[in-house]
Coordinates of C-alpha atoms and ligand atoms in Angstrom, one line a residue:
M927 CA 80.6 -39.8 -44.7
Y928 CA 83.6 -37.9 -43.4
C929 CA 83.6 -34.1 -43.4
V930 CA 88.3 -34.6 -43.4
K931 CA 90.2 -32.9 -45.9
K932 CA 94.0 -32.8 -47.4
V933 CA 95.6 -30.1 -47.7
T934 CA 98.2 -31.7 -49.5
E935 CA 99.2 -35.0 -51.1
D936 CA 100.2 -36.9 -47.7
I937 CA 98.9 -34.8 -45.4
T938 CA 94.5 -34.2 -44.2
W939 CA 92.8 -32.9 -42.1
V940 CA 90.5 -34.7 -39.4
G941 CA 89.9 -32.1 -36.6
G942 CA 86.0 -30.8 -35.7
N943 CA 84.4 -27.1 -35.6
D944 CA 82.6 -26.0 -32.5
R945 CA 79.5 -22.7 -32.8
R946 CA 77.8 -24.4 -30.1
L947 CA 80.7 -22.8 -28.3
A948 CA 79.7 -19.7 -26.1
M949 CA 83.0 -18.3 -23.6
F950 CA 86.8 -20.5 -25.8
E951 CA 89.2 -20.7 -22.5
G952 CA 85.4 -19.4 -20.1
V953 CA 86.5 -16.3 -21.1
Y954 CA 86.3 -14.7 -24.6
S955 CA 82.9 -15.6 -26.5
V956 CA 83.7 -17.6 -29.7
P957 CA 80.5 -16.0 -32.0
D958 CA 81.6 -17.7 -35.3
G959 CA 83.0 -20.8 -33.8
V960 CA 86.3 -22.4 -33.5
S961 CA 88.3 -25.5 -34.8
Y962 CA 90.5 -27.7 -33.2
N963 CA 92.6 -28.4 -36.2
S964 CA 94.3 -32.1 -35.9
Y965 CA 97.0 -33.5 -39.2
L966 CA 97.4 -36.9 -40.0
L967 CA 100.0 -37.5 -42.6
M968 CA 99.9 -40.9 -44.4
D969 CA 103.7 -41.3 -44.7
E970 CA 105.6 -45.6 -44.1
S971 CA 104.3 -44.5 -41.4
T972 CA 101.7 -42.6 -40.2
V973 CA 101.7 -40.1 -37.4
L974 CA 98.9 -37.7 -35.7
F975 CA 99.6 -34.0 -34.8
D976 CA 97.9 -33.6 -32.0
T977 CA 94.4 -34.4 -31.2
V978 CA 90.7 -31.8 -30.5
D979 CA 89.0 -30.8 -28.2
K980 CA 86.3 -33.2 -25.9
A981 CA 83.2 -31.4 -27.9
V982 CA 83.9 -32.5 -30.8
T983 CA 85.8 -36.3 -29.9
K984 CA 83.6 -37.8 -31.9
I985 CA 83.9 -37.2 -34.8
F986 CA 87.9 -36.5 -35.0
L987 CA 87.5 -39.9 -33.9
Q988 CA 85.3 -41.5 -36.8
N989 CA 87.9 -39.6 -39.2
I990 CA 91.5 -40.7 -38.5
A991 CA 89.8 -44.6 -38.4
H992 CA 88.4 -43.1 -42.1
V993 CA 91.7 -42.1 -43.7
L994 CA 94.1 -44.4 -42.1
N995 CA 91.6 -46.7 -43.3
G996 CA 93.2 -50.5 -41.8
K997 CA 96.4 -48.6 -41.3
K998 CA 97.9 -48.6 -37.4
L999 CA 98.7 -45.5 -35.9
D1000 CA 102.8 -45.0 -35.3
Y1001 CA 102.2 -42.2 -33.8
L1002 CA 100.8 -39.0 -32.3
I1003 CA 103.0 -35.5 -32.4
V1004 CA 101.8 -34.3 -29.4
Q1005 CA 102.9 -29.9 -29.5
H1006 CA 100.3 -28.4 -27.0
M1007 CA 98.6 -30.6 -24.0
E1008 CA 96.1 -27.1 -23.6
P1009 CA 93.5 -29.4 -23.3
D1010 CA 91.5 -28.1 -26.8
H1011 CA 94.2 -30.2 -28.2
S1012 CA 95.0 -33.4 -25.8
A1013 CA 91.6 -33.8 -24.7
S1014 CA 91.9 -37.6 -26.9
I1015 CA 95.2 -38.8 -26.2
E1016 CA 94.1 -41.2 -23.8
E1017 CA 91.2 -42.7 -25.7
L1018 CA 94.0 -42.3 -28.7
L1019 CA 96.4 -44.5 -27.2
L1020 CA 93.8 -46.7 -25.6
R1021 CA 92.0 -47.5 -29.7
Y1022 CA 95.4 -48.0 -30.9
P1023 CA 97.9 -50.0 -28.8
E1024 CA 100.7 -49.5 -31.1
M1025 CA 100.6 -45.9 -30.3
K1026 CA 103.4 -43.7 -29.8
L1027 CA 103.1 -40.5 -28.4
V1028 CA 105.9 -37.5 -29.4
C1029 CA 106.7 -35.2 -26.8
N1030 CA 109.5 -33.4 -24.7
K1031 CA 109.7 -33.6 -21.7
K1032 CA 107.6 -31.1 -20.4
T1033 CA 104.4 -32.3 -22.0
S1034 CA 104.7 -35.8 -21.2
D1035 CA 105.1 -34.3 -17.1
M1036 CA 101.5 -32.6 -17.6
I1037 CA 100.4 -35.9 -19.1
A1038 CA 101.0 -37.3 -16.1
Q1039 CA 99.4 -34.3 -14.3
F1040 CA 95.8 -34.6 -17.0
F1041 CA 95.8 -38.5 -17.4
D1042 CA 95.6 -41.3 -14.8
I1043 CA 97.6 -42.8 -17.1
D1044 CA 101.6 -44.1 -17.0
A1045 CA 102.6 -43.7 -20.9
S1046 CA 105.9 -43.8 -20.5
S1047 CA 107.0 -46.3 -21.9
R1048 CA 104.5 -45.7 -24.5
T1049 CA 106.3 -42.5 -25.7
L1050 CA 109.8 -41.1 -27.3
L1051 CA 111.1 -37.6 -25.5
L1052 CA 112.5 -35.3 -28.0
K1053 CA 114.4 -31.6 -27.8
E1054 CA 115.1 -28.6 -29.6
G1055 CA 116.2 -30.1 -33.8
D1056 CA 115.9 -33.3 -32.6
N1057 CA 114.8 -35.5 -35.7
L1058 CA 111.5 -38.4 -37.1
K1059 CA 111.8 -39.7 -40.4
T1060 CA 108.5 -41.1 -41.4
G1061 CA 109.0 -42.3 -44.9
K1062 CA 109.2 -39.9 -47.3
H1063 CA 108.6 -36.6 -44.5
E1064 CA 111.6 -35.8 -42.3
L1065 CA 110.1 -33.1 -39.1
T1066 CA 112.2 -31.5 -37.3
F1067 CA 111.0 -30.4 -33.4
L1068 CA 111.7 -26.9 -32.2
M1069 CA 110.5 -25.3 -28.8
A1070 CA 107.5 -22.6 -28.6
P1071 CA 107.8 -22.8 -24.9
M1072 CA 105.2 -19.0 -23.4
V1073 CA 103.4 -19.5 -27.0
H1074 CA 101.5 -20.2 -25.6
W1075 CA 102.1 -22.9 -22.8
P1076 CA 105.9 -23.7 -22.2
E1077 CA 106.0 -27.3 -22.9
V1078 CA 104.4 -25.6 -26.6
M1079 CA 106.6 -27.2 -30.1
V1080 CA 106.5 -26.8 -33.3
T1081 CA 107.0 -29.4 -36.3
Y1082 CA 108.6 -28.3 -39.4
D1083 CA 108.9 -31.0 -42.1
S1084 CA 111.4 -30.5 -44.3
T1085 CA 110.1 -32.5 -46.7
D1086 CA 106.8 -30.5 -47.7
K1087 CA 108.1 -27.3 -45.5
I1088 CA 105.1 -27.0 -43.7
L1089 CA 105.0 -25.4 -40.1
F1090 CA 102.5 -27.2 -37.5
S1091 CA 102.8 -24.0 -35.9
A1092 CA 100.8 -25.0 -32.7
D1093 CA 99.0 -21.5 -31.6
A1094 CA 100.2 -19.7 -33.9
F1095 CA 98.9 -18.2 -36.2
G1096 CA 95.7 -19.7 -35.1
T1097 CA 92.8 -18.3 -35.1
F1098 CA 88.8 -17.7 -33.9
G1099 CA 86.2 -19.0 -36.4
A1100 CA 85.1 -22.4 -37.7
L1101 CA 85.8 -23.3 -40.9
N1102 CA 82.9 -22.8 -42.4
G1103 CA 84.1 -25.7 -45.4
A1104 CA 87.0 -24.5 -46.4
I1105 CA 90.8 -25.6 -45.4
F1106 CA 93.3 -22.8 -46.6
A1107 CA 92.5 -18.5 -45.2
D1108 CA 93.0 -17.9 -49.1
E1109 CA 89.9 -19.6 -50.5
V1110 CA 88.1 -16.7 -48.2
D1111 CA 88.6 -13.2 -47.3
F1112 CA 90.7 -14.0 -45.1
M1113 CA 91.8 -9.4 -44.1
Q1114 CA 88.6 -8.9 -45.2
D1115 CA 86.3 -11.3 -42.2
Y1116 CA 88.3 -13.7 -40.0
M1117 CA 92.0 -11.3 -39.5
H1118 CA 89.7 -9.5 -36.5
E1119 CA 89.2 -12.6 -35.3
A1120 CA 93.2 -13.3 -35.8
R1121 CA 93.8 -10.8 -34.1
R1122 CA 91.1 -10.9 -31.1
Y1123 CA 92.9 -14.4 -31.1
Y1124 CA 96.3 -13.5 -30.9
T1125 CA 96.5 -10.9 -28.9
N1126 CA 93.7 -12.3 -26.4
I1127 CA 96.2 -15.5 -26.1
V1128 CA 99.6 -15.1 -26.6
G1129 CA 100.1 -11.2 -26.4
K1130 CA 101.2 -11.4 -23.5
Y1131 CA 104.3 -13.3 -25.3
G1132 CA 105.6 -11.5 -27.4
T1133 CA 109.5 -12.2 -27.0
Q1134 CA 108.4 -15.3 -27.0
V1135 CA 106.4 -14.9 -30.3
Q1136 CA 109.8 -12.7 -31.6
A1137 CA 112.3 -15.8 -30.7
L1138 CA 109.6 -18.2 -32.8
L1139 CA 109.7 -16.3 -35.4
K1140 CA 113.4 -16.0 -35.9
K1141 CA 113.3 -19.7 -36.3
A1142 CA 111.3 -19.3 -38.5
A1143 CA 112.8 -17.8 -40.3
S1144 CA 115.4 -19.5 -41.1
V1145 CA 113.8 -21.9 -42.6
E1146 CA 112.3 -21.7 -46.4
I1147 CA 107.7 -21.5 -45.2
N1148 CA 105.3 -22.5 -48.0
M1149 CA 102.4 -23.4 -45.6
L1150 CA 101.4 -22.7 -42.1
C1151 CA 99.4 -24.9 -40.9
P1152 CA 98.4 -23.9 -36.7
L1153 CA 96.0 -25.4 -34.2
H1154 CA 92.9 -22.9 -34.9
G1155 CA 92.0 -21.3 -37.8
F1156 CA 92.2 -21.4 -41.3
V1157 CA 95.6 -23.2 -43.5
W1158 CA 98.4 -20.9 -45.0
R1159 CA 99.3 -21.6 -48.2
K1160 CA 99.9 -18.2 -50.1
N1161 CA 101.0 -14.6 -48.8
I1162 CA 102.8 -15.8 -46.0
G1163 CA 104.6 -13.3 -45.8
D1164 CA 101.4 -10.5 -44.6
Y1165 CA 100.7 -13.0 -41.6
I1166 CA 103.6 -13.4 -40.6
E1167 CA 104.4 -9.3 -40.9
K1168 CA 101.3 -9.4 -38.6
Y1169 CA 102.9 -11.7 -36.2
Q1170 CA 105.7 -9.6 -36.0
K1171 CA 104.0 -5.9 -34.7
W1172 CA 101.6 -7.6 -33.1
S1173 CA 104.5 -8.8 -30.9
T1174 CA 106.4 -6.4 -30.8
Y1175 CA 103.7 -3.8 -30.1
T1176 CA 103.9 -2.1 -32.8
P1177 CA 100.7 -0.3 -33.9
E1178 CA 99.4 -2.0 -36.5
E1179 CA 97.8 2.1 -37.2
T1180 CA 97.2 5.5 -36.1
G1181 CA 93.6 5.9 -34.4
V1182 CA 92.4 6.3 -31.2
V1183 CA 91.0 4.1 -29.1
I1184 CA 88.2 5.4 -26.6
A1185 CA 86.9 3.2 -24.1
Y1186 CA 85.0 4.6 -21.2
A1187 CA 82.5 4.0 -17.9
S1188 CA 80.1 4.9 -17.9
V1189 CA 77.0 4.3 -15.0
Y1190 CA 74.7 7.5 -15.8
G1191 CA 75.7 8.8 -19.2
N1192 CA 77.8 12.0 -17.7
T1193 CA 81.4 10.3 -18.5
E1194 CA 80.2 8.2 -22.2
N1195 CA 79.0 12.1 -22.8
A1196 CA 82.9 13.8 -21.9
A1197 CA 84.2 11.0 -23.7
E1198 CA 81.7 11.5 -27.1
I1199 CA 82.9 15.0 -27.2
V1200 CA 86.0 13.8 -27.6
S1201 CA 85.8 11.2 -29.7
S1202 CA 83.7 14.0 -31.9
R1203 CA 86.2 17.2 -31.9
L1204 CA 89.6 14.5 -33.1
R1205 CA 87.4 13.6 -35.2
E1206 CA 86.5 17.0 -35.9
Q1207 CA 90.8 16.6 -36.9
G1208 CA 90.4 13.9 -39.4
I1209 CA 91.7 11.3 -36.5
K1210 CA 90.6 7.4 -36.4
T1211 CA 88.8 7.3 -33.1
V1212 CA 86.7 4.2 -31.7
M1213 CA 84.3 4.1 -28.7
F1214 CA 83.9 1.3 -26.9
D1215 CA 81.7 1.0 -24.1
V1216 CA 83.8 -1.7 -21.8
S1217 CA 80.3 -2.4 -19.4
V1218 CA 79.2 -3.8 -22.7
T1219 CA 81.9 -4.9 -25.2
P1220 CA 83.9 -8.1 -24.3
A1221 CA 87.2 -7.7 -23.1
S1222 CA 88.6 -9.9 -25.4
N1223 CA 87.6 -6.4 -28.3
I1224 CA 88.8 -3.9 -26.6
I1225 CA 91.8 -5.3 -26.2
A1226 CA 91.7 -6.8 -29.9
A1227 CA 92.3 -2.6 -31.1
A1228 CA 94.6 -2.0 -27.8
F1229 CA 96.4 -3.7 -30.1
R1230 CA 96.0 -1.9 -33.4
Y1231 CA 96.2 1.0 -32.3
S1232 CA 98.1 3.9 -31.4
H1233 CA 96.8 6.0 -28.5
L1234 CA 94.3 4.9 -25.7
V1235 CA 92.2 6.9 -24.3
F1236 CA 90.2 5.8 -21.0
A1237 CA 87.3 8.1 -19.6
S1238 CA 85.5 6.4 -15.9
T1239 CA 84.0 6.9 -13.3
T1240 CA 84.9 6.8 -9.8
Y1241 CA 83.9 4.3 -8.5
N1242 CA 84.0 2.7 -4.1
A1243 CA 86.7 5.2 -4.2
G1244 CA 88.7 3.7 -6.9
I1245 CA 87.8 2.7 -10.7
F1246 CA 84.3 1.5 -12.0
V1247 CA 84.4 -2.1 -11.9
S1248 CA 84.5 -3.0 -15.8
M1249 CA 87.6 -0.1 -16.8
E1250 CA 89.0 -1.1 -13.7
N1251 CA 88.8 -5.4 -15.0
L1252 CA 90.0 -4.2 -18.4
L1253 CA 93.2 -1.9 -17.5
H1254 CA 94.4 -5.3 -15.4
D1255 CA 94.2 -7.3 -18.3
L1256 CA 95.5 -4.9 -20.6
A1257 CA 98.4 -5.2 -18.4
A1258 CA 98.5 -8.3 -17.7
H1259 CA 98.7 -8.3 -21.3
N1260 CA 102.1 -6.5 -21.9
I1261 CA 100.4 -3.6 -23.8
Q1262 CA 103.7 -1.4 -24.6
N1263 CA 104.7 1.2 -26.8
R1264 CA 101.2 3.3 -26.6
T1265 CA 100.0 7.4 -25.9
V1266 CA 97.7 7.0 -23.0
A1267 CA 94.7 9.7 -21.7
F1268 CA 92.5 9.5 -19.2
I1269 CA 88.9 11.0 -18.3
Q1270 CA 87.9 10.7 -14.4
N1271 CA 84.9 11.7 -13.3
G1272 CA 83.6 11.4 -9.6
S1273 CA 80.9 13.6 -8.0
W1274 CA 82.1 14.3 -4.5
A1275 CA 86.0 12.9 -4.8
P1276 CA 87.8 11.9 -8.2
T1277 CA 90.5 9.7 -8.7
S1278 CA 89.9 7.3 -11.4
G1279 CA 91.9 8.9 -13.3
E1280 CA 95.0 8.4 -11.1
L1281 CA 94.1 5.5 -10.8
M1282 CA 94.2 4.2 -13.8
R1283 CA 96.8 5.6 -14.4
K1284 CA 98.9 3.4 -11.9
V1285 CA 97.2 0.3 -13.8
F1286 CA 99.9 1.7 -16.8
E1287 CA 103.3 2.4 -14.2
P1288 CA 104.6 -0.7 -14.8
L1289 CA 104.7 -0.9 -18.4
K1290 CA 106.4 0.0 -21.0
N1291 CA 106.8 2.7 -23.1
I1292 CA 104.0 4.7 -22.6
N1293 CA 103.6 8.3 -23.2
Y1294 CA 101.5 10.1 -20.7
I1295 CA 99.0 12.6 -22.0
E1296 CA 98.9 15.1 -19.2
N1297 CA 96.2 16.8 -20.3
T1298 CA 92.9 14.9 -17.4
V1299 CA 90.0 16.4 -17.8
S1300 CA 88.6 16.2 -14.2
I1301 CA 84.3 15.9 -14.6
R1302 CA 81.9 16.4 -11.3
S1303 CA 79.4 14.5 -12.0
S1304 CA 78.7 16.2 -15.5
L1305 CA 81.3 18.1 -17.9
K1306 CA 80.7 22.6 -18.6
A1307 CA 80.4 24.7 -20.1
S1308 CA 82.6 26.1 -18.9
Q1309 CA 85.9 23.0 -18.7
E1310 CA 85.4 23.7 -22.5
Q1311 CA 89.5 24.7 -22.5
E1312 CA 90.1 21.4 -20.6
I1313 CA 88.5 19.4 -23.2
N1314 CA 89.8 20.9 -26.1
A1315 CA 93.9 20.7 -24.4
L1316 CA 93.3 16.9 -23.8
V1317 CA 91.9 17.4 -27.8
S1318 CA 95.1 19.5 -28.6
A1319 CA 97.8 17.6 -26.5
I1320 CA 96.6 13.5 -28.1
S1321 CA 96.8 16.1 -31.8
A1322 CA 99.4 17.5 -31.1
T1323 CA 101.6 13.1 -31.2
I1324 CA 99.4 11.9 -34.1
P1325 CA 99.7 13.0 -38.4
K1326 CA 96.5 15.5 -38.2
F1327 CA 95.0 14.6 -41.3
E1328 CA 92.7 17.9 -41.2
P1329 CA 91.3 19.5 -44.6
I1330 CA 92.7 21.8 -45.3
Q1331 CA 92.1 25.3 -44.5
G1332 CA 91.7 28.1 -46.2
A1333 CA 90.6 25.7 -50.0
A1334 CA 90.4 29.1 -52.2
E1335 CA 94.3 29.4 -51.3
A1336 CA 95.6 26.2 -51.5
E1337 CA 93.6 26.6 -54.4
S1338 CA 95.7 28.7 -56.6
S1339 CA 99.3 26.8 -55.7
V1340 CA 97.1 23.8 -58.0
D1341 CA 97.1 23.9 -62.3
P1342 CA 94.5 21.9 -62.6
L1343 CA 96.5 21.3 -66.2
A1344 CA 99.0 19.6 -64.6
L1345 CA 96.6 16.6 -63.1
F1346 CA 95.7 15.2 -66.6
K1347 CA 98.6 14.4 -66.5
I1348 CA 97.3 11.1 -64.4
G1349 CA 96.7 7.6 -66.2
Y1350 CA 97.1 4.0 -66.0
G1351 CA 101.2 5.2 -65.8
L1352 CA 103.9 5.0 -63.2
Y1353 CA 105.0 7.5 -60.8
I1354 CA 107.8 7.8 -58.4
L1355 CA 106.2 9.0 -54.8
T1356 CA 108.0 10.7 -52.7
A1357 CA 107.8 11.4 -47.9
K1358 CA 109.8 12.1 -45.4
D1359 CA 110.6 11.2 -42.5
G1360 CA 112.3 13.0 -39.9
D1361 CA 115.9 14.1 -42.1
K1362 CA 115.4 10.3 -44.0
D1363 CA 113.4 11.2 -48.4
N1364 CA 112.2 8.0 -49.5
G1365 CA 110.4 7.4 -52.9
C1366 CA 109.9 3.6 -54.3
I1367 CA 107.1 3.6 -57.8
V1368 CA 103.8 3.3 -57.7
N1369 CA 101.1 3.1 -60.3
T1370 CA 97.8 3.5 -59.2
V1371 CA 97.5 6.9 -58.8
T1372 CA 93.6 8.9 -59.5
Q1373 CA 91.7 12.0 -59.5
V1374 CA 88.4 10.6 -56.9
T1375 CA 87.4 14.6 -56.5
D1376 CA 87.3 17.4 -58.5
S1377 CA 86.1 20.2 -56.4
P1378 CA 87.2 19.7 -53.3
K1379 CA 90.7 18.3 -55.3
R1380 CA 91.4 14.8 -54.4
I1381 CA 92.8 11.5 -55.4
S1382 CA 94.3 8.9 -54.1
I1383 CA 97.4 6.5 -54.0
T1384 CA 98.4 2.7 -53.7
V1385 CA 101.5 1.4 -52.0
N1386 CA 102.1 -1.4 -50.9
K1387 CA 103.1 -2.5 -47.1
A1388 CA 106.4 -3.5 -47.1
N1389 CA 108.0 -0.4 -48.6
L1390 CA 108.9 2.5 -46.5
T1391 CA 107.8 5.3 -48.6
H1392 CA 104.3 3.9 -47.1
D1393 CA 105.0 4.1 -43.6
M1394 CA 106.1 8.0 -44.0
I1395 CA 102.8 8.5 -45.5
L1396 CA 101.1 6.5 -42.5
K1397 CA 103.6 8.1 -40.0
N1398 CA 103.0 11.9 -41.2
G1399 CA 100.1 12.4 -43.8
E1400 CA 101.8 14.0 -47.0
F1401 CA 103.5 12.4 -49.9
N1402 CA 104.7 13.8 -53.2
V1403 CA 103.8 11.9 -57.2
S1404 CA 105.7 12.8 -59.6
V1405 CA 104.2 12.2 -63.4
L1406 CA 106.8 10.1 -65.2
T1407 CA 107.1 10.8 -69.1
E1408 CA 107.5 8.1 -71.9
E1409 CA 111.4 9.3 -72.1
A1410 CA 112.0 8.3 -68.6
P1411 CA 114.9 5.4 -68.8
F1412 CA 115.1 1.9 -67.5
K1413 CA 117.6 3.5 -65.3
V1414 CA 114.6 5.7 -63.3
F1415 CA 112.5 3.0 -62.5
R1416 CA 115.6 0.6 -61.3
H1417 CA 116.3 3.3 -58.5
F1418 CA 113.6 4.5 -57.4
G1419 CA 111.8 0.4 -57.9
F1420 CA 113.7 -2.4 -57.2
Q1421 CA 116.0 -1.5 -54.1
S1422 CA 114.2 -0.9 -50.7
G1423 CA 115.1 2.6 -49.1
R1424 CA 115.3 0.7 -45.8
D1425 CA 118.6 -1.0 -48.0
V1426 CA 119.4 3.0 -49.5
D1427 CA 119.5 6.2 -49.7
K1428 CA 118.4 7.1 -53.1
F1429 CA 118.7 10.6 -52.4
E1430 CA 122.1 11.0 -51.6
D1431 CA 123.3 10.7 -55.6
W1432 CA 120.3 11.5 -57.5
E1433 CA 120.7 14.6 -58.6
D1434 CA 117.6 15.5 -60.4
K1435 CA 115.8 16.8 -57.6
R1436 CA 113.5 19.7 -56.0
R1437 CA 111.6 20.6 -53.1
S1438 CA 107.6 21.5 -53.5
A1439 CA 105.9 24.6 -50.8
N1440 CA 105.3 20.8 -47.8
G1441 CA 109.5 20.2 -48.0
L1442 CA 108.9 17.3 -49.4
I1443 CA 111.2 16.3 -52.4
Y1444 CA 109.5 15.7 -56.4
I1445 CA 111.6 14.6 -59.6
P1446 CA 111.5 17.5 -62.1
K1447 CA 114.1 15.5 -65.4
Y1448 CA 111.8 12.4 -66.7
T1449 CA 108.6 13.8 -65.1
N1450 CA 105.8 15.9 -66.4
A1451 CA 104.1 17.3 -63.6
F1452 CA 104.2 16.9 -59.6
I1453 CA 101.1 17.0 -56.8
S1454 CA 101.5 17.3 -53.8
G1455 CA 99.3 15.4 -51.3
K1456 CA 98.3 15.7 -47.6
V1457 CA 96.4 12.4 -46.5
V1458 CA 92.1 12.7 -45.3
S1459 CA 91.8 9.5 -44.5
M1460 CA 92.9 5.3 -45.6
V1461 CA 91.6 2.9 -46.2
D1462 CA 93.0 -1.0 -45.6
C1463 CA 93.3 -3.8 -47.5
G1464 CA 95.4 -6.0 -46.3
T1465 CA 98.5 -6.2 -48.1
H1466 CA 98.7 -2.0 -49.6
T1467 CA 97.2 0.8 -48.2
I1468 CA 94.7 3.1 -50.2
F1469 CA 95.7 7.0 -49.5
I1470 CA 92.4 9.5 -50.0
A1471 CA 94.6 12.8 -50.1
D1472 CA 93.6 16.4 -50.8
V1473 CA 95.8 17.9 -54.2
T1474 CA 98.0 20.8 -52.2
E1475 CA 99.9 22.0 -54.8
T1476 CA 100.9 20.4 -59.0
K1477 CA 103.0 22.1 -60.7
L1478 CA 102.8 21.0 -64.5
L1479 CA 107.1 20.6 -65.4
S1480 CA 106.9 19.8 -69.4
A1481 CA 105.2 18.8 -72.1
A1482 CA 106.4 15.1 -72.4
P1483 CA 103.7 12.6 -72.6
S1484 CA 103.4 10.4 -69.7
V1485 CA 104.7 7.6 -70.2
T1486 CA 101.7 4.7 -69.7
Y1487 CA 101.6 0.9 -68.3
A1488 CA 101.7 -0.6 -71.6
Y1489 CA 104.6 1.7 -73.0
Y1490 CA 106.7 1.3 -70.5
F1491 CA 106.5 -3.1 -70.8
E1492 CA 107.1 -1.8 -74.8
H1493 CA 109.8 0.7 -75.0
I1494 CA 111.8 0.6 -71.3
K1495 CA 111.6 -2.1 -69.7
P1496 CA 115.0 -4.8 -71.3
K1497 CA 113.4 -6.9 -72.8
P1498 CA 114.8 -10.8 -71.9
Q1499 CA 118.5 -10.8 -74.1
P1500 CA 117.9 -13.8 -76.5
N1501 CA 121.8 -15.5 -75.9
V1502 CA 122.0 -15.7 -71.6
E1503 CA 122.6 -18.7 -70.7
K1504 CA 120.1 -20.6 -70.2
K1505 CA 118.5 -20.9 -66.8
K1506 CA 115.8 -22.8 -64.8
G1507 CA 113.6 -20.1 -63.7
Y1508 CA 111.0 -18.2 -63.7
V1509 CA 111.4 -13.9 -64.1
C1510 CA 109.0 -11.4 -63.4
K1511 CA 106.6 -9.3 -65.9
I1512 CA 106.2 -6.5 -63.3
C1513 CA 110.0 -5.3 -63.0
G1514 CA 111.5 -8.0 -64.3
Y1515 CA 112.8 -9.8 -60.8
V1516 CA 114.5 -13.3 -62.1
Y1517 CA 113.7 -16.1 -59.2
E1518 CA 116.1 -18.8 -59.7
G1519 CA 115.0 -22.4 -59.7
D1520 CA 111.4 -24.8 -60.8
P1521 CA 109.2 -24.8 -59.2
L1522 CA 108.5 -21.4 -58.1
P1523 CA 106.7 -21.9 -54.8
D1524 CA 102.8 -20.3 -54.2
D1525 CA 103.0 -17.8 -52.5
F1526 CA 106.3 -16.3 -53.8
I1527 CA 106.6 -12.6 -52.9
C1528 CA 108.3 -10.7 -55.2
P1529 CA 111.3 -8.9 -53.4
I1530 CA 111.1 -6.3 -55.8
C1531 CA 107.9 -4.8 -56.7
K1532 CA 105.9 -6.8 -54.2
H1533 CA 103.7 -9.0 -56.1
G1534 CA 103.2 -12.6 -56.2
A1535 CA 103.6 -15.5 -57.7
E1536 CA 100.8 -15.2 -60.4
Y1537 CA 103.0 -12.4 -61.9
F1538 CA 105.9 -13.9 -62.9
E1539 CA 106.1 -15.7 -66.1
P1540 CA 108.6 -19.5 -67.0
L1541 CA 112.5 -17.8 -68.1
Q1542 CA 112.2 -18.4 -71.8
Ligands
FEO1764 FE1 94.4 -24.1 -28.6 FE2 96.4 -22.8 -25.9 O1 95.2 -24.0 -26.8

């Protein structure tokens, strides 16, 4: 029997998994294994996309023979020459004498470097934009240099709209019986390994990844087939969004990575104290002992979070060895756009702070916290001010989701009756960043606790309002009533604040004590929230917030979701010209065309294909 997996009617995964490999590329631990993906297209011509690592070559060759079922293999497309994908080229040339290699010039040169074979007479050389028709399928080749080696190219199957993406969109971790990312809880169980894979393997080459993303954006993609990890056929946009952030060195989250190198625990103690004080201010921290945690995990965390604190003892008049290695590794991965602080220790000549900073000097857009804490052997009570100054300086650069001071005072501006207006309804969520106000429609507001008064809101990450709350930690919720006309929903829900200023001509607005806009018309209450914690739910973030102010605005009943659909949302017009397409059950957006792609996301309300129904 054979463990092959159908990807589409014509394409079968014929790769293998390795759970015995200790260190991928000799550097990166892979505790959950790794998959080497190869795909076999059975068309009028048969086409194999890449080979596999030598560790799984035997099973790979058996898989190919099984799927070919007696047919000859016509083409081997070589997208990437790193041996984890090219190890079996020579064996395939021997087994399939009619097989042609399809690759670019750089790849062809590398084949001659890696193998003692002359395959030139069996090589079809191609360049950017060249096509190969295999029968039903038409393949187009796009160069992707330095994602992850210079010869890398990707292949677009315009028939099935599949991008064979080489190393891009891969992940560490064996496949464990699944082949599609939507068969597993990817965000929960694999995203950390996808991040570790990306940041360590191609993190350095953000510009080149950006170039590939631009090419990918010019074609319609229904499926991503990478060389490691899962095939993507749903929610592809979410994964591309992560690649956008990683390749532009944009932090995914506000939070502080504290990495320390401590010989006898005194530097560690200082790092613990700083972490603890930041936490007391509601700031998220993650800590690593750099002598224990593999650098690849810390690099992944550094790409994830906005702030980095490095604490190191001075060792041989330099930086402690494990910290020095980590920092050079981080610099080699081109980390940018971060706020960085240092703690140094040294019993007779502390210099590691200055030296650590030097490593960052070539990197772009690093904001230094100048309050470096300097320790002589161990932190003393007399250094309280120094520690507090460092914590305050860090804290000043990030949104402080601190618990409300003087809760009794805050309570006085909170009318508990306003919270009774919350239901499974619809709300205008407003936030602000600098001079820009924005608002969007949300449907998930819940009172979480009564003492202290806290609510949660769930917001799609694609919304501008989401990013404003993420940055500044404050928002207002205006509770919509049954009187709200459809134009309110259209105005706040059917257009993006990235494209328009939603408040420019919107007259019905006021500001609450927190300086944010709330909507006084077609609403019965507003609630101001100050974020105390967040939960990353993949496509959405749940913000949990202290209620800082509420006000009852009218006695009109809150609109429910059901009421909106029954009485407010316009019904499809029976006499409109009949088109083939699908309508979003949530917002009414019409997708013209058939079929609706499985991973289609409504551009208006961001709901997926499952929320669409055929046009009547
Ligand atoms: Fe999985 Fe760059 O090779």
